[in-house]
Amino acid sequence: EADIYQTPRYLVIGTGKKITLECSQTMGHDKMYWYQQDPGMELHLIHYSYGVNSTEKGDLSSESTVSRIRTEHFPLTLESARPSHTSQYLCASGTLWGNTIYFGEGSWLTVV
Amino acid sequence: KNEVEQSPQNLTAQEGEFITINCSYSVGISALHWLQQHPGGGIVSLFMLSSGKKKHGRLIATINIQEKHSSLHITASHPRDSAVYICAVILGGSQGNLIFGKGTKLSVKP
């Protein structure tokens, strides 16, 4: 079983609010990812990291930001939420030189 | 054209039927994942393949690197197999990022 956790699982917030989605893994993985997935649609990479102090933007343009101060923690922040940010956000992690990947349970965000 | 194509997009089967989901890709890869996503969102990797065939219970996954094609088979399907199955390829090279197919929504009726 994967040791990767996301909080909150479900969140409804108002437009303009700041929100941080948390992702933690206890497997010591260097690679961590954030994906955005609208219902019934494919996953899109929005941010990734290959280790502490390393962060990159993914293929899908996103107004969110991430940080990687500790190996196990990869939070995603929206400074000012908008209804267009309503989506599911999935965190994942993997080893630097391997091909395995583990996903968190996902965070469903609704901005009203 | 997407770099990872899955078919079919939707699949409805009767319990007990043999199911095949196909994945074709057009990029160089180091490995391929078959992922399962249940309603509610969580994703689990069922298989990771770089060559040949793998079997786990009623699930079988195959890959043909030369033809850039992979298949996921489910034998004796069951309603609990109902989920979205996603093919994801790991790009060759040092970064190893994933590219996902759009998924196949499987519904198995009792």
Short mmCIF file of C-alpha atoms in Angstrom, two decimals:
data_model
loop_
_atom_site.label_atom_id
_atom_site.label_comp_id
_atom_site.label_asym_id
_atom_site.label_seq_id
_atom_site.Cartn_x
_atom_site.Cartn_y
_atom_site.Cartn_z
CA GLU A 1 0.00 0.00 0.00
CA ALA A 2 1.25 3.44 -0.96
CA ASP A 3 2.18 5.85 1.82
CA ILE A 4 1.15 9.06 0.10
CA TYR A 5 -1.49 11.29 1.63
CA GLN A 6 -3.46 14.27 0.46
CA THR A 7 -5.49 16.72 2.50
CA PRO A 8 -8.13 17.93 2.30
CA ARG A 9 -9.99 15.28 0.32
CA TYR A 10 -12.92 17.58 -0.38
CA LEU A 11 -13.10 21.35 -0.12
CA VAL A 12 -15.58 24.04 -1.10
CA ILE A 13 -14.25 27.59 -0.92
CA GLY A 14 -15.28 31.03 -2.09
CA THR A 15 -13.79 32.94 -4.99
CA GLY A 16 -10.70 34.90 -4.06
CA LYS A 17 -9.71 32.71 -1.14
CA LYS A 18 -6.21 31.31 -0.74
CA ILE A 19 -5.97 27.55 -0.50
CA THR A 20 -3.12 25.11 0.04
CA LEU A 21 -3.52 21.45 -0.87
CA GLU A 22 -1.18 19.24 1.13
CA CYS A 23 0.66 16.17 -0.13
CA SER A 24 2.98 14.04 1.97
CA GLN A 25 4.74 10.77 1.30
CA THR A 26 6.72 8.62 3.71
CA MET A 27 8.54 6.51 1.12
CA GLY A 28 11.52 8.82 0.72
CA HIS A 29 10.73 9.42 -2.94
CA ASP A 30 12.60 12.19 -4.74
CA LYS A 31 10.09 12.68 -7.56
CA MET A 32 6.74 14.26 -6.74
CA TYR A 33 4.01 15.46 -9.07
CA TRP A 34 0.75 17.39 -9.07
CA TYR A 35 -1.86 16.53 -11.68
CA GLN A 36 -5.17 18.21 -12.43
CA GLN A 37 -8.09 16.12 -13.65
CA ASP A 38 -11.53 17.37 -14.62
CA PRO A 39 -14.35 14.79 -14.36
CA GLY A 40 -14.19 12.28 -17.17
CA MET A 41 -11.04 13.82 -18.60
CA GLU A 42 -7.39 12.85 -18.67
CA LEU A 43 -4.77 13.86 -16.13
CA HIS A 44 -2.65 16.91 -16.85
CA LEU A 45 0.70 17.58 -15.20
CA ILE A 46 0.78 21.01 -13.55
CA HIS A 47 3.91 20.82 -11.37
CA TYR A 48 6.71 18.41 -10.58
CA SER A 49 9.81 18.18 -8.43
CA TYR A 50 12.88 15.98 -8.52
CA GLY A 51 14.03 16.79 -5.02
CA VAL A 52 14.33 19.42 -2.32
CA ASN A 53 14.37 22.97 -3.70
CA SER A 54 13.58 21.68 -7.21
CA THR A 55 10.23 22.60 -8.77
CA GLU A 56 9.14 22.82 -12.40
CA LYS A 57 5.95 23.74 -14.19
CA GLY A 58 4.21 20.98 -16.08
CA ASP A 59 2.48 20.82 -19.42
CA LEU A 60 -0.75 22.49 -18.31
CA SER A 61 -0.55 26.15 -17.47
CA SER A 62 -1.65 26.67 -13.91
CA GLU A 63 -2.01 29.66 -11.62
CA SER A 64 -0.95 27.54 -8.70
CA THR A 65 2.50 27.43 -7.08
CA VAL A 66 4.36 24.67 -5.29
CA SER A 67 7.28 24.34 -2.91
CA ARG A 68 9.59 21.49 -1.92
CA ILE A 69 11.33 22.38 1.30
CA ARG A 70 11.33 18.80 2.61
CA THR A 71 11.55 15.55 0.65
CA GLU A 72 8.30 14.23 2.03
CA HIS A 73 6.17 17.32 1.53
CA PHE A 74 4.96 18.95 -1.72
CA PRO A 75 2.16 21.47 -1.07
CA LEU A 76 0.25 23.21 -3.87
CA THR A 77 -1.11 26.73 -3.30
CA LEU A 78 -3.72 28.80 -5.09
CA GLU A 79 -3.31 32.43 -4.01
CA SER A 80 -6.75 33.49 -5.26
CA ALA A 81 -9.16 30.73 -6.15
CA ARG A 82 -11.54 31.08 -9.09
CA PRO A 83 -14.43 28.88 -10.27
CA SER A 84 -12.21 27.73 -13.18
CA HIS A 85 -9.96 26.06 -10.57
CA THR A 86 -12.74 23.65 -9.68
CA SER A 87 -11.25 20.24 -10.37
CA GLN A 88 -9.63 17.20 -8.83
CA TYR A 89 -5.97 17.53 -7.91
CA LEU A 90 -3.89 14.37 -7.66
CA CYS A 91 -0.46 14.13 -6.06
CA ALA A 92 1.97 11.36 -6.99
CA SER A 93 5.49 10.30 -6.11
CA GLY A 94 8.19 7.97 -7.43
CA THR A 95 11.85 7.09 -7.11
CA LEU A 96 14.36 9.18 -9.03
CA TRP A 97 15.78 6.36 -11.15
CA GLY A 98 12.86 3.95 -11.14
CA ASN A 99 9.62 3.78 -13.03
CA THR A 100 7.22 3.11 -10.18
CA ILE A 101 4.65 5.73 -9.31
CA TYR A 102 2.19 6.03 -6.44
CA PHE A 103 -0.85 8.28 -6.34
CA GLY A 104 -2.62 9.94 -3.47
CA GLU A 105 -6.39 9.69 -3.08
CA GLY A 106 -6.91 13.11 -4.67
CA SER A 107 -8.30 16.43 -3.48
CA TRP A 108 -11.62 17.59 -4.91
CA LEU A 109 -11.75 21.38 -4.99
CA THR A 110 -14.91 23.34 -5.70
CA VAL A 111 -14.70 27.12 -5.94
CA VAL A 112 -18.02 28.93 -5.68
CA LYS B 1 -3.01 13.52 -32.40
CA ASN B 2 -2.48 12.37 -28.82
CA GLU B 3 0.80 10.64 -28.07
CA VAL B 4 -1.08 7.94 -26.14
CA GLU B 5 -4.30 6.58 -27.63
CA GLN B 6 -6.62 4.20 -25.81
CA SER B 7 -9.54 2.21 -27.12
CA PRO B 8 -12.34 1.80 -26.52
CA GLN B 9 -13.28 4.97 -24.68
CA ASN B 10 -16.26 3.29 -23.01
CA LEU B 11 -16.93 -0.39 -22.52
CA THR B 12 -19.92 -2.18 -21.05
CA ALA B 13 -19.65 -5.89 -20.38
CA GLN B 14 -21.66 -8.63 -18.73
CA GLU B 15 -20.21 -10.31 -15.67
CA GLY B 16 -17.92 -13.14 -16.71
CA GLU B 17 -16.92 -11.71 -20.07
CA PHE B 18 -13.33 -11.44 -21.25
CA ILE B 19 -12.30 -7.81 -21.65
CA THR B 20 -9.52 -6.20 -23.65
CA ILE B 21 -8.43 -2.58 -23.50
CA ASN B 22 -5.83 -1.34 -25.98
CA CYS B 23 -3.17 1.36 -25.81
CA SER B 24 -1.01 2.68 -28.64
CA TYR B 25 1.71 5.28 -28.23
CA SER B 26 3.91 7.24 -30.59
CA VAL B 27 6.85 8.26 -28.37
CA GLY B 28 9.94 6.53 -27.08
CA ILE B 29 9.28 5.09 -23.66
CA SER B 30 11.16 3.43 -20.86
CA ALA B 31 8.07 1.75 -19.40
CA LEU B 32 4.28 1.75 -19.44
CA HIS B 33 1.78 1.71 -16.58
CA TRP B 34 -1.75 0.43 -16.52
CA LEU B 35 -3.62 2.40 -13.88
CA GLN B 36 -7.03 1.85 -12.31
CA GLN B 37 -9.16 4.74 -11.09
CA HIS B 38 -12.34 4.10 -9.14
CA PRO B 39 -15.10 6.69 -8.63
CA GLY B 40 -13.88 9.02 -5.91
CA GLY B 41 -10.58 9.53 -7.65
CA GLY B 42 -7.81 7.40 -6.18
CA ILE B 43 -5.45 5.84 -8.74
CA VAL B 44 -3.58 2.57 -8.37
CA SER B 45 -0.89 1.21 -10.65
CA LEU B 46 -1.93 -2.30 -11.70
CA PHE B 47 1.11 -3.07 -13.81
CA MET B 48 4.35 -1.53 -14.92
CA LEU B 49 5.73 -3.06 -18.12
CA SER B 50 8.85 -2.55 -20.15
CA SER B 51 8.59 -5.77 -22.15
CA GLY B 52 6.61 -8.98 -22.50
CA LYS B 53 3.69 -9.90 -20.32
CA LYS B 54 2.62 -9.72 -16.67
CA LYS B 55 -0.21 -11.46 -14.87
CA HIS B 56 -1.84 -10.68 -11.55
CA GLY B 57 -4.92 -12.68 -10.66
CA ARG B 58 -7.50 -12.14 -13.40
CA LEU B 59 -5.55 -9.30 -14.98
CA ILE B 60 -3.01 -9.72 -17.76
CA ALA B 61 -0.98 -6.96 -19.39
CA THR B 62 1.14 -7.26 -22.50
CA ILE B 63 3.39 -4.87 -24.36
CA ASN B 64 4.96 -4.96 -27.80
CA ILE B 65 7.75 -2.39 -27.85
CA GLN B 66 8.36 -2.68 -31.62
CA GLU B 67 4.70 -2.06 -32.43
CA LYS B 68 4.31 0.52 -29.63
CA HIS B 69 1.21 -1.20 -28.36
CA SER B 70 -0.01 -2.58 -25.05
CA SER B 71 -3.15 -4.42 -24.00
CA LEU B 72 -4.86 -4.99 -20.67
CA HIS B 73 -7.02 -8.09 -20.40
CA ILE B 74 -9.49 -8.96 -17.67
CA THR B 75 -10.66 -12.55 -17.52
CA ALA B 76 -13.99 -13.51 -15.89
CA SER B 77 -14.93 -9.87 -15.37
CA HIS B 78 -16.82 -8.88 -12.23
CA PRO B 79 -18.85 -5.76 -11.31
CA ARG B 80 -16.07 -4.73 -8.91
CA ASP B 81 -13.80 -4.35 -11.97
CA SER B 82 -15.91 -1.34 -12.99
CA ALA B 83 -13.53 1.59 -13.07
CA VAL B 84 -11.58 3.80 -15.44
CA TYR B 85 -8.43 2.13 -16.77
CA ILE B 86 -5.66 4.48 -17.83
CA CYS B 87 -2.60 3.74 -19.92
CA ALA B 88 0.38 5.93 -18.99
CA VAL B 89 3.78 5.85 -20.66
CA ILE B 90 7.02 6.92 -19.03
CA LEU B 91 9.07 8.94 -21.48
CA GLY B 92 12.54 7.72 -22.25
CA GLY B 93 15.37 9.91 -21.03
CA SER B 94 16.47 11.18 -17.67
CA GLN B 95 13.31 13.06 -16.72
CA GLY B 96 10.97 10.14 -17.13
CA ASN B 97 7.75 12.09 -17.07
CA LEU B 98 4.43 10.38 -17.69
CA ILE B 99 2.01 10.88 -20.56
CA PHE B 100 -1.50 9.62 -19.95
CA GLY B 101 -4.13 8.21 -22.23
CA LYS B 102 -7.69 9.51 -21.86
CA GLY B 103 -8.80 6.35 -20.09
CA THR B 104 -11.32 3.61 -20.77
CA LYS B 105 -14.45 3.63 -18.65
CA LEU B 106 -15.43 0.02 -17.94
CA SER B 107 -18.80 -0.95 -16.57
CA VAL B 108 -19.42 -4.60 -15.76
CA LYS B 109 -23.09 -5.50 -15.29
CA PRO B 110 -24.15 -8.37 -13.03
#
